[in-house]
XYZ file of C-alpha atoms in Angstrom:
380
model
C 119.221 298.290 177.208
C 116.647 300.438 175.548
C 118.303 299.905 172.184
C 118.272 296.099 172.693
C 114.564 296.092 173.519
C 113.861 298.182 170.460
C 115.787 295.729 168.273
C 113.887 292.734 169.727
C 110.487 294.406 169.257
C 111.379 295.431 165.750
C 112.550 291.898 164.941
C 109.322 290.326 166.255
C 107.207 292.851 164.352
C 109.177 292.108 161.207
C 108.674 288.354 161.649
C 104.907 288.750 162.140
C 104.665 291.015 159.119
C 106.681 288.502 157.120
C 104.381 285.662 158.144
C 101.312 287.704 157.219
C 102.892 288.572 153.888
C 103.220 284.875 153.077
C 99.419 284.527 152.761
C 98.609 283.452 149.213
C 96.054 285.671 147.518
C 93.464 283.792 145.453
C 90.722 285.406 143.405
C 87.585 284.316 141.587
C 87.830 280.879 139.971
C 91.205 279.903 141.437
C 91.941 276.724 143.406
C 93.684 276.405 146.773
C 96.198 273.633 147.430
C 96.025 271.534 150.627
C 98.665 272.189 153.250
C 99.700 274.779 155.810
C 99.642 277.855 153.559
C 97.584 280.864 154.617
C 95.095 282.078 152.032
C 93.417 285.418 151.491
C 90.481 284.795 149.169
C 88.270 287.091 147.114
C 85.495 285.973 144.835
C 84.804 282.233 144.544
C 87.755 280.001 145.431
C 87.743 276.195 145.187
C 89.035 273.779 147.836
C 89.517 270.079 147.037
C 90.290 266.948 149.027
C 92.944 267.215 151.706
C 93.614 269.208 154.875
C 93.904 272.996 154.943
C 95.598 273.883 158.222
C 96.576 277.446 157.313
C 94.461 280.493 158.066
C 91.830 281.467 155.482
C 90.862 285.152 155.436
C 89.262 287.612 153.047
C 85.814 288.389 151.678
C 85.606 285.428 149.316
C 83.486 282.271 149.232
C 85.012 278.832 149.784
C 83.554 276.209 147.436
C 84.214 272.663 148.623
C 84.471 270.266 145.680
C 86.067 266.843 146.138
C 84.347 264.895 143.390
C 82.115 262.932 145.762
C 81.489 262.393 149.447
C 84.125 259.702 149.885
C 86.901 262.281 149.444
C 87.098 264.720 152.355
C 88.146 268.354 152.539
C 89.316 269.302 156.043
C 89.453 272.822 157.530
C 91.470 272.650 160.764
C 92.366 276.269 161.539
C 90.196 277.881 164.197
C 91.242 281.393 163.124
C 89.576 281.267 159.712
C 87.740 284.552 159.169
C 86.688 284.494 155.521
C 83.270 286.110 155.298
C 81.793 285.055 151.958
C 80.413 281.777 153.227
C 80.972 278.154 152.243
C 79.301 276.093 149.529
C 79.554 272.296 149.743
C 79.090 270.890 146.263
C 79.412 267.131 145.642
C 81.814 266.813 148.541
C 82.388 265.957 152.177
C 83.626 268.839 154.325
C 85.044 268.189 157.790
C 85.763 270.913 160.337
C 87.839 270.089 163.395
C 88.076 273.408 165.275
C 85.654 276.112 166.387
C 85.926 279.010 163.972
C 87.191 276.880 161.086
C 83.956 277.562 159.187
C 84.571 281.315 158.797
C 81.740 283.762 159.412
C 79.384 283.370 156.439
C 76.504 281.048 155.609
C 77.139 277.353 154.986
C 75.211 276.213 151.911
C 74.861 272.510 151.178
C 74.040 272.146 147.520
C 73.436 268.473 146.793
C 72.015 265.385 148.484
C 75.413 263.705 148.229
C 77.222 266.497 150.079
C 78.110 265.922 153.725
C 79.018 268.340 156.500
C 81.128 266.559 159.096
C 81.795 267.938 162.576
C 84.710 266.327 164.371
C 87.896 266.924 166.364
C 87.672 269.928 168.686
C 84.735 271.567 166.917
C 81.966 272.046 169.481
C 80.069 275.128 168.227
C 78.848 275.862 164.694
C 77.714 279.491 164.743
C 77.092 279.812 161.002
C 73.668 279.809 159.425
C 73.182 276.532 157.534
C 71.022 276.289 154.419
C 70.329 273.025 152.608
C 69.289 273.508 148.998
C 67.953 270.002 148.455
C 64.586 270.400 146.762
C 63.123 266.931 147.145
C 61.348 265.045 149.916
C 64.050 262.411 150.121
C 64.228 259.608 152.648
C 66.669 259.684 155.541
C 69.121 257.402 153.728
C 69.591 260.230 151.219
C 70.706 262.619 153.914
C 71.662 266.166 153.055
C 73.667 266.523 156.225
C 75.438 263.624 157.862
C 77.462 264.384 160.944
C 79.659 261.846 162.677
C 79.617 263.501 166.111
C 81.953 262.119 168.756
C 81.319 264.837 171.340
C 78.837 267.575 172.203
C 78.152 269.942 169.314
C 75.986 273.066 169.456
C 74.361 274.746 166.463
C 73.541 278.408 167.058
C 73.151 279.994 163.631
C 69.878 278.510 162.382
C 69.232 275.559 160.066
C 67.002 275.819 157.007
C 66.359 272.968 154.579
C 64.359 273.324 151.379
C 63.677 269.588 151.399
C 63.981 266.621 153.712
C 66.826 266.989 156.178
C 68.708 264.177 157.910
C 71.231 264.673 160.679
C 72.980 261.489 161.728
C 75.319 261.655 164.716
C 77.444 258.546 165.075
C 77.813 256.531 168.236
C 80.428 257.567 170.772
C 80.683 254.442 172.882
C 79.806 251.214 171.109
C 79.418 249.409 174.426
C 76.587 251.639 175.617
C 75.208 253.021 172.369
C 75.502 256.569 173.703
C 76.737 259.028 171.113
C 77.493 262.700 170.834
C 75.075 265.373 172.012
C 73.665 267.789 169.445
C 72.214 271.063 170.758
C 70.031 273.038 168.388
C 70.148 276.474 170.000
C 68.540 277.838 166.852
C 65.432 277.421 164.729
C 65.307 274.351 162.500
C 63.056 274.789 159.452
C 62.364 272.125 156.835
C 60.162 273.991 154.357
C 60.287 274.212 150.582
C 59.038 277.806 150.606
C 60.389 280.887 152.348
C 57.039 281.542 154.034
C 57.198 278.246 155.890
C 54.726 276.390 153.679
C 55.288 273.067 151.928
C 56.935 271.544 154.972
C 59.003 268.410 154.509
C 60.539 265.697 156.667
C 63.220 265.987 159.345
C 65.325 263.028 160.495
C 67.437 263.913 163.557
C 68.615 260.334 163.938
C 71.406 259.591 166.354
C 72.781 257.442 169.096
C 73.259 260.492 171.288
C 70.924 263.163 172.636
C 69.348 265.743 170.342
C 68.332 268.871 172.286
C 65.994 271.396 170.655
C 66.112 274.667 172.599
C 64.187 276.620 169.942
C 61.522 275.992 167.344
C 61.296 273.166 164.837
C 59.133 273.500 161.692
C 58.518 270.420 159.558
C 55.777 268.143 158.285
C 57.092 265.092 160.109
C 59.939 264.622 162.549
C 61.275 261.083 162.878
C 62.582 260.341 166.368
C 64.378 257.171 167.360
C 66.458 254.339 166.013
C 65.887 251.412 163.714
C 68.189 249.350 165.891
C 68.537 248.000 169.397
C 69.798 251.425 170.513
C 67.599 254.213 171.851
C 67.381 257.659 170.325
C 67.229 260.447 172.959
C 65.501 263.786 172.277
C 64.578 266.880 174.296
C 62.118 269.645 173.345
C 62.408 272.912 175.291
C 60.364 275.357 173.197
C 56.630 275.743 172.511
C 57.413 277.522 169.219
C 57.170 274.501 166.955
C 55.191 273.774 163.818
C 55.328 269.993 163.540
C 52.702 268.050 161.653
C 53.578 264.726 163.256
C 56.019 263.516 165.895
C 56.841 259.986 164.771
C 58.516 258.002 167.553
C 60.304 254.729 166.919
C 62.472 253.189 169.615
C 63.214 256.560 171.199
C 62.903 258.492 174.442
C 61.334 261.936 174.130
C 61.591 264.440 176.988
C 59.293 267.481 176.884
C 60.142 270.575 178.938
C 57.520 273.046 177.659
C 53.729 273.171 177.325
C 52.177 272.419 173.930
C 55.299 271.668 171.920
C 53.174 270.658 168.908
C 49.543 271.759 169.392
C 48.626 271.277 165.714
C 50.395 267.971 165.274
C 49.810 264.319 165.947
C 51.857 261.819 167.934
C 52.517 258.492 166.247
C 54.233 255.553 167.901
C 55.492 253.597 164.952
C 57.093 250.194 164.513
C 60.524 249.360 165.899
C 61.368 246.710 163.361
C 62.718 243.555 164.933
C 63.683 245.376 168.120
C 61.882 245.843 171.410
C 60.555 249.311 170.675
C 61.031 250.978 174.057
C 59.446 254.258 173.014
C 58.665 256.703 175.825
C 57.359 260.261 175.829
C 57.955 261.925 179.210
C 56.005 265.148 179.786
C 57.809 266.254 182.981
C 54.620 267.951 184.213
C 53.901 269.907 180.991
C 50.412 269.862 179.452
C 50.203 268.917 175.785
C 47.640 269.221 173.001
C 47.812 266.771 170.104
C 45.418 266.319 167.221
C 45.641 262.554 167.684
C 47.745 259.844 169.256
C 48.198 256.626 167.358
C 50.410 253.629 166.962
C 51.329 251.901 163.765
C 50.338 248.351 162.917
C 53.171 248.148 160.441
C 55.036 244.855 160.708
C 58.637 244.351 159.717
C 60.340 240.971 159.597
C 57.364 239.432 161.388
C 57.617 241.692 164.454
C 54.888 243.984 165.681
C 56.092 246.975 167.649
C 56.867 246.863 171.360
C 56.308 248.702 174.611
C 55.219 252.315 174.207
C 54.581 254.750 177.007
C 53.279 258.269 177.671
C 54.225 259.283 181.193
C 54.904 262.059 183.709
C 55.833 261.903 187.373
C 54.331 265.360 187.883
C 50.661 265.944 186.963
C 50.242 266.696 183.260
C 47.269 266.655 180.922
C 47.182 265.410 177.347
C 44.282 266.702 175.246
C 43.290 265.279 171.874
C 41.414 267.623 169.528
C 40.468 265.042 166.890
C 41.957 266.622 163.783
C 43.688 264.255 161.392
C 41.026 261.587 161.703
C 40.272 259.237 158.851
C 37.253 259.633 156.606
C 34.101 258.536 158.341
C 35.087 260.081 161.645
C 37.143 257.286 163.180
C 40.861 257.262 163.704
C 40.759 253.507 164.030
C 44.418 252.898 164.917
C 44.433 255.133 167.942
C 46.118 253.245 170.776
C 45.751 249.757 169.365
C 47.794 246.688 168.516
C 50.592 247.023 171.067
C 51.223 247.406 174.776
C 50.572 251.127 175.097
C 50.701 252.643 178.575
C 49.743 255.827 180.373
C 51.995 256.007 183.428
C 52.602 258.260 186.398
C 50.237 261.219 186.807
C 49.040 261.754 183.224
C 45.453 262.905 182.760
C 43.906 262.157 179.402
C 41.227 264.354 177.790
C 39.295 263.779 174.569
C 37.900 267.116 173.394
C 37.228 266.806 169.671
C 34.492 269.437 169.502
C 35.056 270.381 165.830
C 35.165 266.651 164.989
C 32.322 265.115 166.965
C 32.537 261.890 165.001
C 36.064 261.303 166.258
C 36.436 257.929 167.959
C 39.340 256.983 170.194
C 40.066 253.315 170.779
C 41.813 251.798 173.795
C 42.932 248.274 172.963
C 45.614 246.037 174.467
C 46.496 248.888 176.816
C 47.503 248.513 180.456
C 47.361 251.968 182.005
C 48.769 252.678 185.473
C 48.340 256.443 185.596
C 46.721 258.109 188.602
C 45.432 260.945 186.417
C 41.908 261.588 185.196
C 40.172 260.353 182.062
C 37.919 263.074 180.617
C 35.592 262.585 177.629
C 34.303 266.006 176.638
C 33.587 265.697 172.914
C 34.018 262.466 170.987
C 33.707 258.742 171.599
C 35.965 256.416 173.585
C 35.897 252.696 172.723
C 37.471 250.409 175.299
C 38.278 246.934 174.072
C 40.530 245.237 176.603
């Protein structure tokens, strides 16, 4: 009996050793072939279009090159442990399992390179760095992510230029898409010291949840469609120059999420523009609050609302005003409401020429209106 057990154990050990021995060793400059083969990589190894379902180990770097973003390279093994990081270069890279990305940094090298999260992948623990060096528009996204389920980023995201993240819709009947949780800092800055901030486009049909800080010049929130974009801010550690809301719902769960930034309700194109910022009882300081008079296809904005069921105060400091001391667009042109228990305070002491205009506004808030420093023009 003892001899039989020994033979079985020895046979299993031999089989496992044999399987491990079948890993193909690739070194600097070599190319892996799609399929189920295991690879042990050292140096820089190239991966093209196709699915790689075998385990990828070693200290090397995986370079994803498919000749364009219409051809996709798929990593589907959740036991990948290669530590040299991944570089996406003129390619689309899809991961379908947690752990398929290895343990190193993910570097996205070109505007045309896409990082796709799908299948069973729900957590991306790698640091992500986007090397794009231009202030491109959202339609030139560095990262596009068709997300069909909840995905959490935990390793930090840093873009050297404009960054666009575009989750796709999950249910076309409701417009609700996948949930993206940024349990990490998101920085869109050209320089390492955080200066030369650029734009951030977390577009999506689902909910974008920011648990930690966001640093960018402008963050574009919402949809250019009949759908709503949903966003949550949970951290006060943000450096955002302007929160630009278009057809979105913003939920704020911390005080002063952007004390040095402005809040702009912008156009919603031909759609209703149901933009809402809900403070959930948290006081906020903004440099200004404005709406855009930009018209698209003959339509002018829609309903916009700043609200809180619990008492919350919004203070405007007046920075960002136009020359001559008047930010003339502030709360004009559209149906702009203060609802619930929001108190509104104008305290533009460093900018005493700052003028705030209330026009075409129907406010139902039970909160206070305080004019400490500055001028309030009511034209309604």
